[in-house]
PDB file of N, CA and C in Angstrom:
ATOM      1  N   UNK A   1       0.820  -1.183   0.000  1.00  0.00           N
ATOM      2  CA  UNK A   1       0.000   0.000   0.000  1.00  0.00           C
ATOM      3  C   UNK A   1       0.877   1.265   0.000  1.00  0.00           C
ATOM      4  N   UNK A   2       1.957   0.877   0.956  1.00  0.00           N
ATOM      5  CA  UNK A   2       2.540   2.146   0.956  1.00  0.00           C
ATOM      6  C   UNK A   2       3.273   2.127  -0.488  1.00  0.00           C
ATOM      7  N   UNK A   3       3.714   1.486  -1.042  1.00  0.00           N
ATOM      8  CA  UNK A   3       4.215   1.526  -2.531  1.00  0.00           C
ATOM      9  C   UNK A   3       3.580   2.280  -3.777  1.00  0.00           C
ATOM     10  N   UNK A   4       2.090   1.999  -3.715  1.00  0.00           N
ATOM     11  CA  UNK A   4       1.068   2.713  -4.557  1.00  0.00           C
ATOM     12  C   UNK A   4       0.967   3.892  -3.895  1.00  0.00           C
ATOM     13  N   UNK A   5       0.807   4.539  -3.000  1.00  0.00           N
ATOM     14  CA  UNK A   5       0.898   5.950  -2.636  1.00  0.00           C
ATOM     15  C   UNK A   5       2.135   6.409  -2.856  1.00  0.00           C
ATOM     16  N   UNK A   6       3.768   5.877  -2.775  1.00  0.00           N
ATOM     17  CA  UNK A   6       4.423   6.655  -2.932  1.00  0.00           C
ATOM     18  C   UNK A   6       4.491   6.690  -4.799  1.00  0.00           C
ATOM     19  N   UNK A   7       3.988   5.916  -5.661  1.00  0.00           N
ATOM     20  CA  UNK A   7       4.171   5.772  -7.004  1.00  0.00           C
ATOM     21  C   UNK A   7       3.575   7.347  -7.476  1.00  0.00           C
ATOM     22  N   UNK A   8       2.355   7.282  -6.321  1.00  0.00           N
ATOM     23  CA  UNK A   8       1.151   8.394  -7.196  1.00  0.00           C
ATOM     24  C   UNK A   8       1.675   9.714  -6.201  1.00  0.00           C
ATOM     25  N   UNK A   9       2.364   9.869  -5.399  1.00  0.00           N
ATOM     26  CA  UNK A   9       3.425  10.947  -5.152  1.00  0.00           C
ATOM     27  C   UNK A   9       4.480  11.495  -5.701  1.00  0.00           C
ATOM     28  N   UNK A  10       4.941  10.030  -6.885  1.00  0.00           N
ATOM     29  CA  UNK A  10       6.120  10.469  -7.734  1.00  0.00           C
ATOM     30  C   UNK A  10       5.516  10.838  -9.068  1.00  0.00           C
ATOM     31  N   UNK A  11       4.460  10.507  -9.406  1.00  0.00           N
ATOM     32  CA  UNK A  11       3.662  10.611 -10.976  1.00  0.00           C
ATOM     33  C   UNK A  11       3.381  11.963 -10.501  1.00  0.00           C
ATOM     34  N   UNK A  12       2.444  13.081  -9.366  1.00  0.00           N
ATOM     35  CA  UNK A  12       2.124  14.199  -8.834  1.00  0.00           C
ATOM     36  C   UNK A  12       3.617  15.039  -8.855  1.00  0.00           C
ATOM     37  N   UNK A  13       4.270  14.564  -8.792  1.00  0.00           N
ATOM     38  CA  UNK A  13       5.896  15.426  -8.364  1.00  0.00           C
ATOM     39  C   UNK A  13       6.197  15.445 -10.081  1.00  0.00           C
ATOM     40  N   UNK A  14       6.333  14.238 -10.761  1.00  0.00           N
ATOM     41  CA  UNK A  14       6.177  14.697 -12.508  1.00  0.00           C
ATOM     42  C   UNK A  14       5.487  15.599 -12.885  1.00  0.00           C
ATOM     43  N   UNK A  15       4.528  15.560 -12.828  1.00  0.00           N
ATOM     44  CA  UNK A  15       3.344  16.344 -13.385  1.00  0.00           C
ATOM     45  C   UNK A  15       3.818  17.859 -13.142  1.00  0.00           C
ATOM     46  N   UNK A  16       4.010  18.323 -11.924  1.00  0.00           N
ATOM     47  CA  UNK A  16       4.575  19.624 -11.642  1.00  0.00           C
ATOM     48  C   UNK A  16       5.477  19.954 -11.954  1.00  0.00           C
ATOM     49  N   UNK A  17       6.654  18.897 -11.938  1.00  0.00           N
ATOM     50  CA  UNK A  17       7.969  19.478 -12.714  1.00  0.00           C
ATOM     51  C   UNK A  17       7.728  19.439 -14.306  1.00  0.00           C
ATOM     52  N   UNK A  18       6.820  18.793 -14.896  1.00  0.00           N
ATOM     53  CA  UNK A  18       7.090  19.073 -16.220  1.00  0.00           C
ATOM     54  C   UNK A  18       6.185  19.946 -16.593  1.00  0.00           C
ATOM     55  N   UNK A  19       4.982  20.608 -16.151  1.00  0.00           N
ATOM     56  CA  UNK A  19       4.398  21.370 -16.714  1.00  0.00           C
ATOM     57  C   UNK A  19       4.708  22.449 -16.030  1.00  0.00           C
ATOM     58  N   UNK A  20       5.977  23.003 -15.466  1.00  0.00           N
ATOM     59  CA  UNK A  20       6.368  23.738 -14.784  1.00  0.00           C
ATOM     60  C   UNK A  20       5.417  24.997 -14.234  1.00  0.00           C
ATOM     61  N   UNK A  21       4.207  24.495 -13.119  1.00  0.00           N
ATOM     62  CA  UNK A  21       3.426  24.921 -12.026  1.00  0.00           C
ATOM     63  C   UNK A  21       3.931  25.358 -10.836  1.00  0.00           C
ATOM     64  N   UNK A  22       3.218  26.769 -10.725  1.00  0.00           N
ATOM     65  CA  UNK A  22       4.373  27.352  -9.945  1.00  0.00           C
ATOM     66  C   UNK A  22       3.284  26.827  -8.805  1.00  0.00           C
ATOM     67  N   UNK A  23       3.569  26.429  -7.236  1.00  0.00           N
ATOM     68  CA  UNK A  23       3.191  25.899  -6.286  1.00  0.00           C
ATOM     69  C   UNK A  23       3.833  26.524  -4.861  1.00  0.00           C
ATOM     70  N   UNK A  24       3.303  26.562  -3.760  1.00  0.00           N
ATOM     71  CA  UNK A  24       3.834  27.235  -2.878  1.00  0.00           C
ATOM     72  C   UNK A  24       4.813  26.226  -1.952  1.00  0.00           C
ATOM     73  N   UNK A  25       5.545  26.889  -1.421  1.00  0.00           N
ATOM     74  CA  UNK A  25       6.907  25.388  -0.888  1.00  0.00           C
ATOM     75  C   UNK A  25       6.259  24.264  -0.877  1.00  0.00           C
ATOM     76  N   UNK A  26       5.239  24.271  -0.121  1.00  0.00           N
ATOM     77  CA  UNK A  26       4.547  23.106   0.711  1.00  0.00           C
ATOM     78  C   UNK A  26       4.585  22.076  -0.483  1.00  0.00           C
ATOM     79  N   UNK A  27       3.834  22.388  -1.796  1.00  0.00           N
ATOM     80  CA  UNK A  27       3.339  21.263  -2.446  1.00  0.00           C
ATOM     81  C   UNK A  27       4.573  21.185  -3.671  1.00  0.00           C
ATOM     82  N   UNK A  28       5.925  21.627  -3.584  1.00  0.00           N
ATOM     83  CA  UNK A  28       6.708  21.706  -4.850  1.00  0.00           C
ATOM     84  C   UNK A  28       7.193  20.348  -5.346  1.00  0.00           C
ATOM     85  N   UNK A  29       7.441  20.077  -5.957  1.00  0.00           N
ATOM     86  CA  UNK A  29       7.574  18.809  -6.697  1.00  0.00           C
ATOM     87  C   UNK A  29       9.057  18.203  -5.952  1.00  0.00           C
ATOM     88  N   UNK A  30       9.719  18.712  -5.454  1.00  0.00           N
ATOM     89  CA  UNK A  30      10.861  18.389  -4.942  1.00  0.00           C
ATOM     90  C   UNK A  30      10.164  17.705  -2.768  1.00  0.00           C
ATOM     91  N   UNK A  31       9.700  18.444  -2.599  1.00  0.00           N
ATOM     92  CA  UNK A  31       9.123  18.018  -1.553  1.00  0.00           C
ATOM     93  C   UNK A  31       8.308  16.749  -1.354  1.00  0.00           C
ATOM     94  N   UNK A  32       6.999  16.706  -3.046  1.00  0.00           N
ATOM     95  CA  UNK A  32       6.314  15.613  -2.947  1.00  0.00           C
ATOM     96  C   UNK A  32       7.260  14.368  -3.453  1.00  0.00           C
ATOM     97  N   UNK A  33       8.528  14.299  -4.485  1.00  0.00           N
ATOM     98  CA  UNK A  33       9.335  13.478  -3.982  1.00  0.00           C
ATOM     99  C   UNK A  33       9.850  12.745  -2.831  1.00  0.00           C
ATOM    100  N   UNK A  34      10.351  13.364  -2.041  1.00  0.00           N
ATOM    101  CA  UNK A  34      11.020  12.904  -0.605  1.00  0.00           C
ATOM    102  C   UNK A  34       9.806  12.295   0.267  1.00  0.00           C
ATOM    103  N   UNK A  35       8.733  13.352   0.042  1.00  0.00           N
ATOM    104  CA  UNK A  35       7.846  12.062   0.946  1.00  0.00           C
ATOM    105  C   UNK A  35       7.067  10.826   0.216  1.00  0.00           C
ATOM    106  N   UNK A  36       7.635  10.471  -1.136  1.00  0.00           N
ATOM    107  CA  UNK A  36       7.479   9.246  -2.135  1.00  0.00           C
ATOM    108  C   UNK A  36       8.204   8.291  -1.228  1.00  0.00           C
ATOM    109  N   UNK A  37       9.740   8.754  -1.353  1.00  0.00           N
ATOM    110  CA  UNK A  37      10.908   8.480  -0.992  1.00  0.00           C
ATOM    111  C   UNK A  37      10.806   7.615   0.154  1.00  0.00           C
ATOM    112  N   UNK A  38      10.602   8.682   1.295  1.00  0.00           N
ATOM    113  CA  UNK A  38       9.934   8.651   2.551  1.00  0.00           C
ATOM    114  C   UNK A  38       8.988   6.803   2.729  1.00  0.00           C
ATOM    115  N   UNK A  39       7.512   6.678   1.736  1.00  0.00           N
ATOM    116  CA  UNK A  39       6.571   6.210   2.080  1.00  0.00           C
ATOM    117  C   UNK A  39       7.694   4.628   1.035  1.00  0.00           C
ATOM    118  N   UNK A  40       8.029   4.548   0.070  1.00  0.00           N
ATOM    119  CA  UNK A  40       9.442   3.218  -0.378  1.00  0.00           C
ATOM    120  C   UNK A  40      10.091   3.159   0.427  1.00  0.00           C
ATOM    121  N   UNK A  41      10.383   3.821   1.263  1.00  0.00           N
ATOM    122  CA  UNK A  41      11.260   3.518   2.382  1.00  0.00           C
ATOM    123  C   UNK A  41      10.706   2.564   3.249  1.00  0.00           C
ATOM    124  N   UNK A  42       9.846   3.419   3.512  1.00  0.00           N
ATOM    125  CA  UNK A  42       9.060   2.298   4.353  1.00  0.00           C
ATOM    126  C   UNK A  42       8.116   1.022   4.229  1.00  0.00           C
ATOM    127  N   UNK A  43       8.363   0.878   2.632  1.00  0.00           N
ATOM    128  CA  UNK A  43       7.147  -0.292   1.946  1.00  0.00           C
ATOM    129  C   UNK A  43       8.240  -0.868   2.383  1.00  0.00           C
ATOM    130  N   UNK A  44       9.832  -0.962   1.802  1.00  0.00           N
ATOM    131  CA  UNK A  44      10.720  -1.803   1.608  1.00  0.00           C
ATOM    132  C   UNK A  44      11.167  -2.524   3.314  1.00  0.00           C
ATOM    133  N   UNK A  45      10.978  -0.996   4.302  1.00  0.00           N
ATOM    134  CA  UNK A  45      11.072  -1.719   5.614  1.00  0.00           C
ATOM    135  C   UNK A  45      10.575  -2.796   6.048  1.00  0.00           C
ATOM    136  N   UNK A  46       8.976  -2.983   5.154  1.00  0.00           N
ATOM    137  CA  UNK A  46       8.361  -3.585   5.729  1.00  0.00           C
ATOM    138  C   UNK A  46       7.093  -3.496   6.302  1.00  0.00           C
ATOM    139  N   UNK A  47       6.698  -2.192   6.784  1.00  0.00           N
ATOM    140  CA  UNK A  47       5.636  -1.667   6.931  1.00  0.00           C
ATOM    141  C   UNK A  47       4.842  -0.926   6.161  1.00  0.00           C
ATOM    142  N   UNK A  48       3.558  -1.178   6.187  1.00  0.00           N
ATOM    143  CA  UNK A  48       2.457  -0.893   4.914  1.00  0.00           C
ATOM    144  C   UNK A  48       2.096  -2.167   3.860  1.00  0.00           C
ATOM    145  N   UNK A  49       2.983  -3.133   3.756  1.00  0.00           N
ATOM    146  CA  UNK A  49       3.055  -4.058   2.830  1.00  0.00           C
ATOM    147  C   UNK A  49       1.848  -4.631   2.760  1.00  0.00           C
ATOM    148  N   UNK A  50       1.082  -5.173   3.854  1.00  0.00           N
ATOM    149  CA  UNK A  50       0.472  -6.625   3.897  1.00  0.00           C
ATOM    150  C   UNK A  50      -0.464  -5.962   5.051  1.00  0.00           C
ATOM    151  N   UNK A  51      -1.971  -6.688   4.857  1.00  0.00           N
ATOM    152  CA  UNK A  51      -2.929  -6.153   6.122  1.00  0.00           C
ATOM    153  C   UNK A  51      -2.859  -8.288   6.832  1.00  0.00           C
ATOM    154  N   UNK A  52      -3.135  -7.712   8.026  1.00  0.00           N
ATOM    155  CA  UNK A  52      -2.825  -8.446   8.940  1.00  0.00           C
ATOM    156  C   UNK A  52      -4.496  -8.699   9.185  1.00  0.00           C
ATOM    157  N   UNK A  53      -5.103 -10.292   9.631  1.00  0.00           N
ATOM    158  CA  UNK A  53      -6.427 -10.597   9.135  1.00  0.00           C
ATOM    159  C   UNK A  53      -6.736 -10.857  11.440  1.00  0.00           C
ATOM    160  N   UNK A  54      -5.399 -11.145  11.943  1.00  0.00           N
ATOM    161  CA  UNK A  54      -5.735 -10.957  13.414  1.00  0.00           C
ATOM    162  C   UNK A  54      -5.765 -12.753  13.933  1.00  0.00           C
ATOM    163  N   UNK A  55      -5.997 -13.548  12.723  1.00  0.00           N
ATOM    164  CA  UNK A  55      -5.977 -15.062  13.059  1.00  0.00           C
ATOM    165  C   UNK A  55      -4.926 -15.735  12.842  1.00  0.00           C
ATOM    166  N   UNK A  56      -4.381 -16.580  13.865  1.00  0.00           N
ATOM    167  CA  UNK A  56      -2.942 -17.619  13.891  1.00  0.00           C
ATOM    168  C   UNK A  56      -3.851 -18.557  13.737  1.00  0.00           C
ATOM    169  N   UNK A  57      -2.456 -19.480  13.144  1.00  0.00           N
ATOM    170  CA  UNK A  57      -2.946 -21.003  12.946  1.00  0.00           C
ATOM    171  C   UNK A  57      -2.613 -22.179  14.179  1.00  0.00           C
TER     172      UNK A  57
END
């Protein structure tokens, strides 16, 4: 899960850098990178991957 949100954080961070939109710090394409970055980081940690159903065998 966290993988598909950071994909559509990096496609949003394209979009702005190539149609060069001017944006206020908060949302600049360099920012919505890192928190892509940020959310692969953490698919790859491990967390976000997989929902947990609460039953052992």
């Amino acid at each position: 899960m966290a993988a598909i949100a950071a994909a559509v954080l990096f496609f949003i961070a394209f979009v702005i850098n190539a149609a060069d939109i001017g944006t206020n710090d908060v949302f600049s394409s360099t920012n919505l990178m890192l928190l892509g970055l940020v959310l692969l980081a953490l698919h790859v940690a491990g967390i976000g991957t997989s929902l947990r159903t609460g039953r052992r065998r």
